[in-house]
Amino acid sequence: MRRSFFVLFVLLQNLWIWSQFQPENGLKESQVDKIAITHVDVLVRPGVKVKDATVLISGKRILAINESNSVPEGFVTYDREGYTVVPAFVETYSDAGTTPAKSEYQGYYPQLESAKKGDYYWNESIHPEVRAVEKINTKDTKFNELLQLGFGFVSPICQDGIVQGTAPLLCLGSENEREGILKTDNALYFSFQKGVSQQTYPSSLMGSIALLRQAFYDLEYFKKVPSAPLGKQSMQTWIAFESLPSFFKLNDKWDILRAERIAKEFNKSFVYGTSGNEYAIADQLKNENTRLVVPLNFPKPFDLNDPNAVRNVSIEELKHWEMAPYNFMILKEKGLQVALTSQGIPSNEFWKAIRKMIALGANPNDILEALTLTPAAFLQADSLLGTLEPGKLASFGLYNHDPFQYEAELHEMWSLGTKKTFKNLSANALGKYTLKLNNARYELEVKGLPEKPTATVVELKDIWDKKLKIFRKDSLRTNVSISVVEQNVVFQVTFEKDKALEPHIFRGKIIGSGSVWEGDLMDGWMDGWMDGWMDGWMDGWMDGWMDKWMDG
């Protein structure tokens, strides 16, 4: 009877959570239900890349990855030729959107007993009843920062206390706040830090370990004797969420082995959030077959110019500076399951750390797995997240290049089939073009990156050589000012004619993938000569030559 009552209480709490979101007033904006993103390279899952494919989305899920680029009837098409689609990353450790914990004690003397009002556990650092979903601030800018790094899913928790409570599983970027909560209580979190509690106990690592073991023993006893005065509101919640994935945040490599002893003693299974120095005990961790979430907080180089400062730098610190970037690789070589977290570093350091590991020899497929499939499995959500296989949620990032091979930029983030733009797309205008204008022939070459191209025009002439009595080729190279924004292109070139400078401007649009330009040419000796069209046919994508004929 008591268990049934508690289950009803949890259901009522969930109803209260949903009631906190504001209702939608007026007519709801219509949503496109079927979407096709064409001509993209797709990292379907670690080790599987499909080139020049079409991503088909139906509702909020992936329908198919179509290699033939054929689009079924009824789908809205987005042409993204040259771009790369990457599965949304999964963050298992984050305090985004959470409310900082505060102590309830207001006294002047050392706090011996709990100051919490209610039938809770006797020590404030043990609070499994805390549900992060009840106080989530969906407007927190940290969510947007994660989105811009490529993360699409997060399990946010207020990292306070030894038994910290439960975290929801959220989908970032969702237009509907309710739809963004995939699960209200998805994981249970632990640590050895007492947090904001001002109770005098525990006051050491040994005390934290003893308190956690005592709490587990009390939990087992409460299951047998529900009337025991052990904090009913805490214990009943703990029992209800005991089967959830359990994460344990630690501050040192040796703490992993200490927590693993507790796991074995009480038949638990933890995923350990680590500090980044696990390479030193990789063999022991392999024997324990531990699951790890490792940070990217590589130490900065030491300033060794000051002799006095050099003497204060220990060999241990220098060795950690050398080995920290290899931590992930060493753990993977031991066959361990390892996920990566962005927590603990500024957002602008995330991709720098990723590329540094790749430069040092890390397998890009391993890194992609550590950001997607592995954390999704740790959260027991890999049936929905982690890959772009049919049936999975349609959340992914659109990059101008493969971010694990180049210094790419994130242009769009798709969340549950809804697009959010971070950087405007630029059509691919790269190539070599032959321009025929009246009796002159020009060669236009566009190089660089699609979003930041550079261009030059070469005028080709046949000049009569009086000595050799033959025509020989001559050329004059001129720099071109060019701008490409989305499908719009503007370039300006100045020719020298009869010792006078004549500027000419072309304004137009790039049609399709860039093989056709359409617009107006103005000013100078070509003014009025062409009112409208500059067409071109592209012979192969990166093979080289794109020819244009402009008919007057």
XYZ file of C-alpha atoms in Angstrom, residues 8-261:
254
model
C 1.001 7.916 -7.250
C 2.947 10.709 -5.539
C 5.699 10.558 -8.203
C 3.090 10.675 -10.980
C 1.520 13.753 -9.403
C 4.958 15.363 -9.233
C 5.452 14.749 -12.961
C 2.083 16.342 -13.695
C 3.185 19.360 -11.662
C 6.406 19.572 -13.711
C 4.516 19.605 -17.001
C 2.177 22.291 -15.660
C 5.124 24.671 -15.141
C 5.626 25.181 -18.883
C 3.703 28.030 -20.472
C 0.892 27.041 -22.840
C 1.041 28.020 -26.494
C -1.296 30.920 -27.215
C -2.992 31.426 -30.562
C -2.536 29.237 -33.613
C 0.382 26.833 -33.445
C 2.925 27.320 -36.217
C 2.676 24.512 -38.743
C 5.643 22.172 -38.798
C 7.139 20.466 -41.836
C 6.748 16.755 -41.161
C 8.791 15.279 -44.014
C 12.235 16.649 -44.832
C 14.989 15.589 -47.237
C 18.524 16.954 -46.867
C 20.309 16.164 -50.110
C 23.901 15.780 -51.351
C 25.539 15.540 -47.930
C 28.245 13.295 -46.517
C 26.715 11.481 -43.530
C 28.581 10.034 -40.548
C 25.866 7.498 -39.839
C 27.738 5.935 -36.924
C 31.395 5.595 -35.931
C 33.225 3.987 -38.844
C 30.317 4.301 -41.299
C 30.338 7.291 -43.650
C 28.018 7.622 -46.644
C 29.072 10.188 -49.251
C 26.732 12.304 -51.369
C 23.622 10.941 -49.680
C 20.173 12.172 -48.709
C 18.907 12.222 -45.116
C 15.164 11.544 -44.983
C 13.337 12.740 -41.860
C 9.774 11.814 -40.989
C 8.340 13.489 -37.917
C 11.135 13.660 -35.384
C 13.039 10.565 -36.490
C 15.418 9.427 -39.195
C 13.507 7.603 -41.905
C 16.444 6.587 -44.095
C 19.883 7.521 -45.407
C 19.334 7.362 -49.155
C 22.531 6.821 -51.147
C 20.845 7.407 -54.504
C 19.776 10.990 -53.618
C 16.264 10.269 -54.810
C 13.633 12.197 -52.848
C 10.173 10.649 -52.347
C 7.111 12.686 -53.156
C 5.838 14.975 -50.415
C 9.239 15.788 -48.868
C 10.539 19.347 -48.454
C 14.087 19.391 -49.863
C 17.130 21.200 -48.467
C 20.128 21.079 -50.806
C 23.303 21.015 -48.710
C 25.861 19.878 -51.244
C 29.397 19.712 -49.897
C 28.353 19.701 -46.229
C 28.769 16.939 -43.643
C 26.112 15.612 -41.263
C 27.307 14.406 -37.844
C 25.141 12.775 -35.128
C 24.361 15.087 -32.203
C 26.782 14.625 -29.313
C 25.583 13.418 -25.913
C 26.705 15.155 -22.674
C 26.505 13.062 -19.507
C 27.956 15.668 -17.111
C 26.671 19.236 -17.119
C 25.195 21.768 -14.732
C 23.421 23.629 -17.564
C 20.025 24.929 -16.491
C 20.354 23.753 -12.902
C 19.807 25.870 -9.808
C 22.840 26.153 -7.483
C 22.300 24.369 -4.174
C 22.072 26.361 -0.930
C 22.438 25.297 2.660
C 19.332 25.705 4.823
C 21.315 26.106 8.010
C 21.247 29.644 9.455
C 22.841 29.090 12.855
C 26.062 30.393 14.380
C 27.243 27.125 15.909
C 28.620 24.027 14.184
C 25.768 22.124 12.553
C 25.438 18.596 13.902
C 22.017 17.575 12.607
C 20.109 18.148 9.372
C 18.289 21.479 9.042
C 15.969 20.187 6.285
C 12.288 20.200 7.198
C 10.558 16.917 6.481
C 11.161 13.220 6.855
C 14.497 13.187 5.023
C 17.751 11.328 5.598
C 19.647 12.459 8.672
C 22.646 13.815 6.690
C 22.041 16.630 4.216
C 24.669 15.403 1.752
C 22.507 12.310 1.098
C 19.506 13.590 -0.876
C 18.314 11.124 -3.552
C 14.926 12.865 -3.498
C 16.316 15.902 -5.366
C 15.060 15.898 -8.959
C 16.934 18.283 -11.237
C 14.008 18.412 -13.669
C 11.900 20.301 -11.122
C 14.178 23.355 -11.241
C 15.498 23.334 -14.819
C 15.932 26.772 -16.376
C 15.477 26.112 -20.088
C 16.626 29.674 -20.907
C 20.127 29.085 -19.528
C 22.740 30.216 -22.065
C 24.813 27.108 -21.310
C 22.329 25.062 -23.329
C 22.995 27.223 -26.388
C 26.754 26.918 -25.831
C 26.430 23.120 -25.874
C 24.359 23.312 -29.057
C 27.041 25.366 -30.799
C 29.602 22.701 -29.924
C 27.481 20.017 -31.584
C 25.756 18.571 -28.503
C 22.115 17.666 -28.970
C 21.384 15.803 -25.735
C 22.327 16.455 -22.113
C 21.768 14.993 -18.673
C 22.000 18.063 -16.383
C 22.535 17.677 -12.640
C 23.246 20.077 -9.793
C 26.519 18.522 -8.673
C 26.042 18.869 -4.938
C 26.330 16.207 -2.261
C 27.266 12.552 -2.012
C 23.952 11.139 -3.241
C 22.943 13.986 -5.539
C 19.576 12.901 -6.927
C 18.293 12.328 -10.438
C 18.890 14.106 -13.745
C 16.527 14.285 -16.726
C 17.470 13.544 -20.321
C 16.952 16.662 -22.430
C 17.009 17.282 -26.164
C 18.654 20.635 -26.835
C 17.255 23.075 -29.342
C 13.709 21.770 -29.247
C 11.152 24.501 -29.953
C 8.688 22.873 -27.577
C 9.988 22.692 -23.998
C 7.852 19.679 -23.197
C 9.077 17.751 -26.200
C 12.632 18.597 -25.157
C 12.313 16.515 -21.980
C 12.817 12.972 -23.221
C 12.748 11.543 -19.690
C 12.175 13.344 -16.381
C 14.379 11.008 -14.311
C 17.011 9.275 -16.385
C 20.113 8.841 -14.210
C 21.212 8.892 -10.563
C 24.388 10.758 -9.569
C 26.935 10.245 -6.749
C 30.213 11.752 -5.548
C 32.563 11.834 -2.546
C 32.029 15.599 -2.028
C 29.578 16.686 0.680
C 28.672 19.849 -1.244
C 27.033 22.872 0.410
C 25.990 20.985 3.543
C 27.363 22.661 6.675
C 27.012 19.598 8.851
C 30.287 18.785 10.530
C 30.166 15.224 9.221
C 31.705 14.136 6.922
C 34.859 16.220 6.979
C 37.216 13.968 5.017
C 37.333 11.511 2.142
C 37.309 8.662 4.636
C 34.183 10.108 6.233
C 32.457 10.475 2.840
C 33.160 6.835 2.006
C 31.872 5.704 5.410
C 28.721 7.835 5.085
C 27.920 6.501 1.600
C 28.368 2.902 2.764
C 26.131 3.598 5.766
C 23.479 5.094 3.465
C 23.523 1.983 1.259
C 23.150 -0.224 4.356
C 20.265 1.952 5.543
C 18.632 1.635 2.140
C 18.783 -2.168 2.286
C 17.353 -2.121 5.798
C 14.528 0.231 4.800
C 13.495 -2.158 2.041
C 12.959 -4.810 4.698
C 11.529 -2.500 7.377
C 9.656 0.400 5.677
C 8.641 1.811 9.048
C 12.280 2.375 10.090
C 12.987 6.053 10.974
C 15.607 6.537 8.239
C 14.020 9.370 6.286
C 11.030 8.041 4.393
C 10.946 10.823 1.792
C 14.568 10.137 0.859
C 14.484 6.347 1.011
C 11.280 5.847 -0.944
C 12.555 8.034 -3.777
C 15.893 6.209 -3.764
C 14.154 2.843 -4.057
C 12.009 4.097 -6.952
C 15.049 5.309 -8.925
C 17.572 2.689 -7.818
C 17.559 0.893 -11.185
C 18.483 4.019 -13.169
C 22.000 4.366 -14.680
C 24.339 5.545 -11.907
C 27.145 8.065 -12.445
C 29.903 8.719 -9.893
C 31.913 11.973 -10.121
C 35.465 11.679 -8.772
C 38.417 14.030 -8.365
C 41.343 11.614 -8.562
C 42.298 8.383 -10.277
C 42.558 6.439 -7.009
C 39.000 7.377 -6.093
C 37.823 5.166 -8.959
C 39.197 2.081 -7.227
C 37.692 3.204 -3.901
C 34.264 3.670 -5.475
C 34.583 0.355 -7.287
C 34.966 -1.410 -3.941
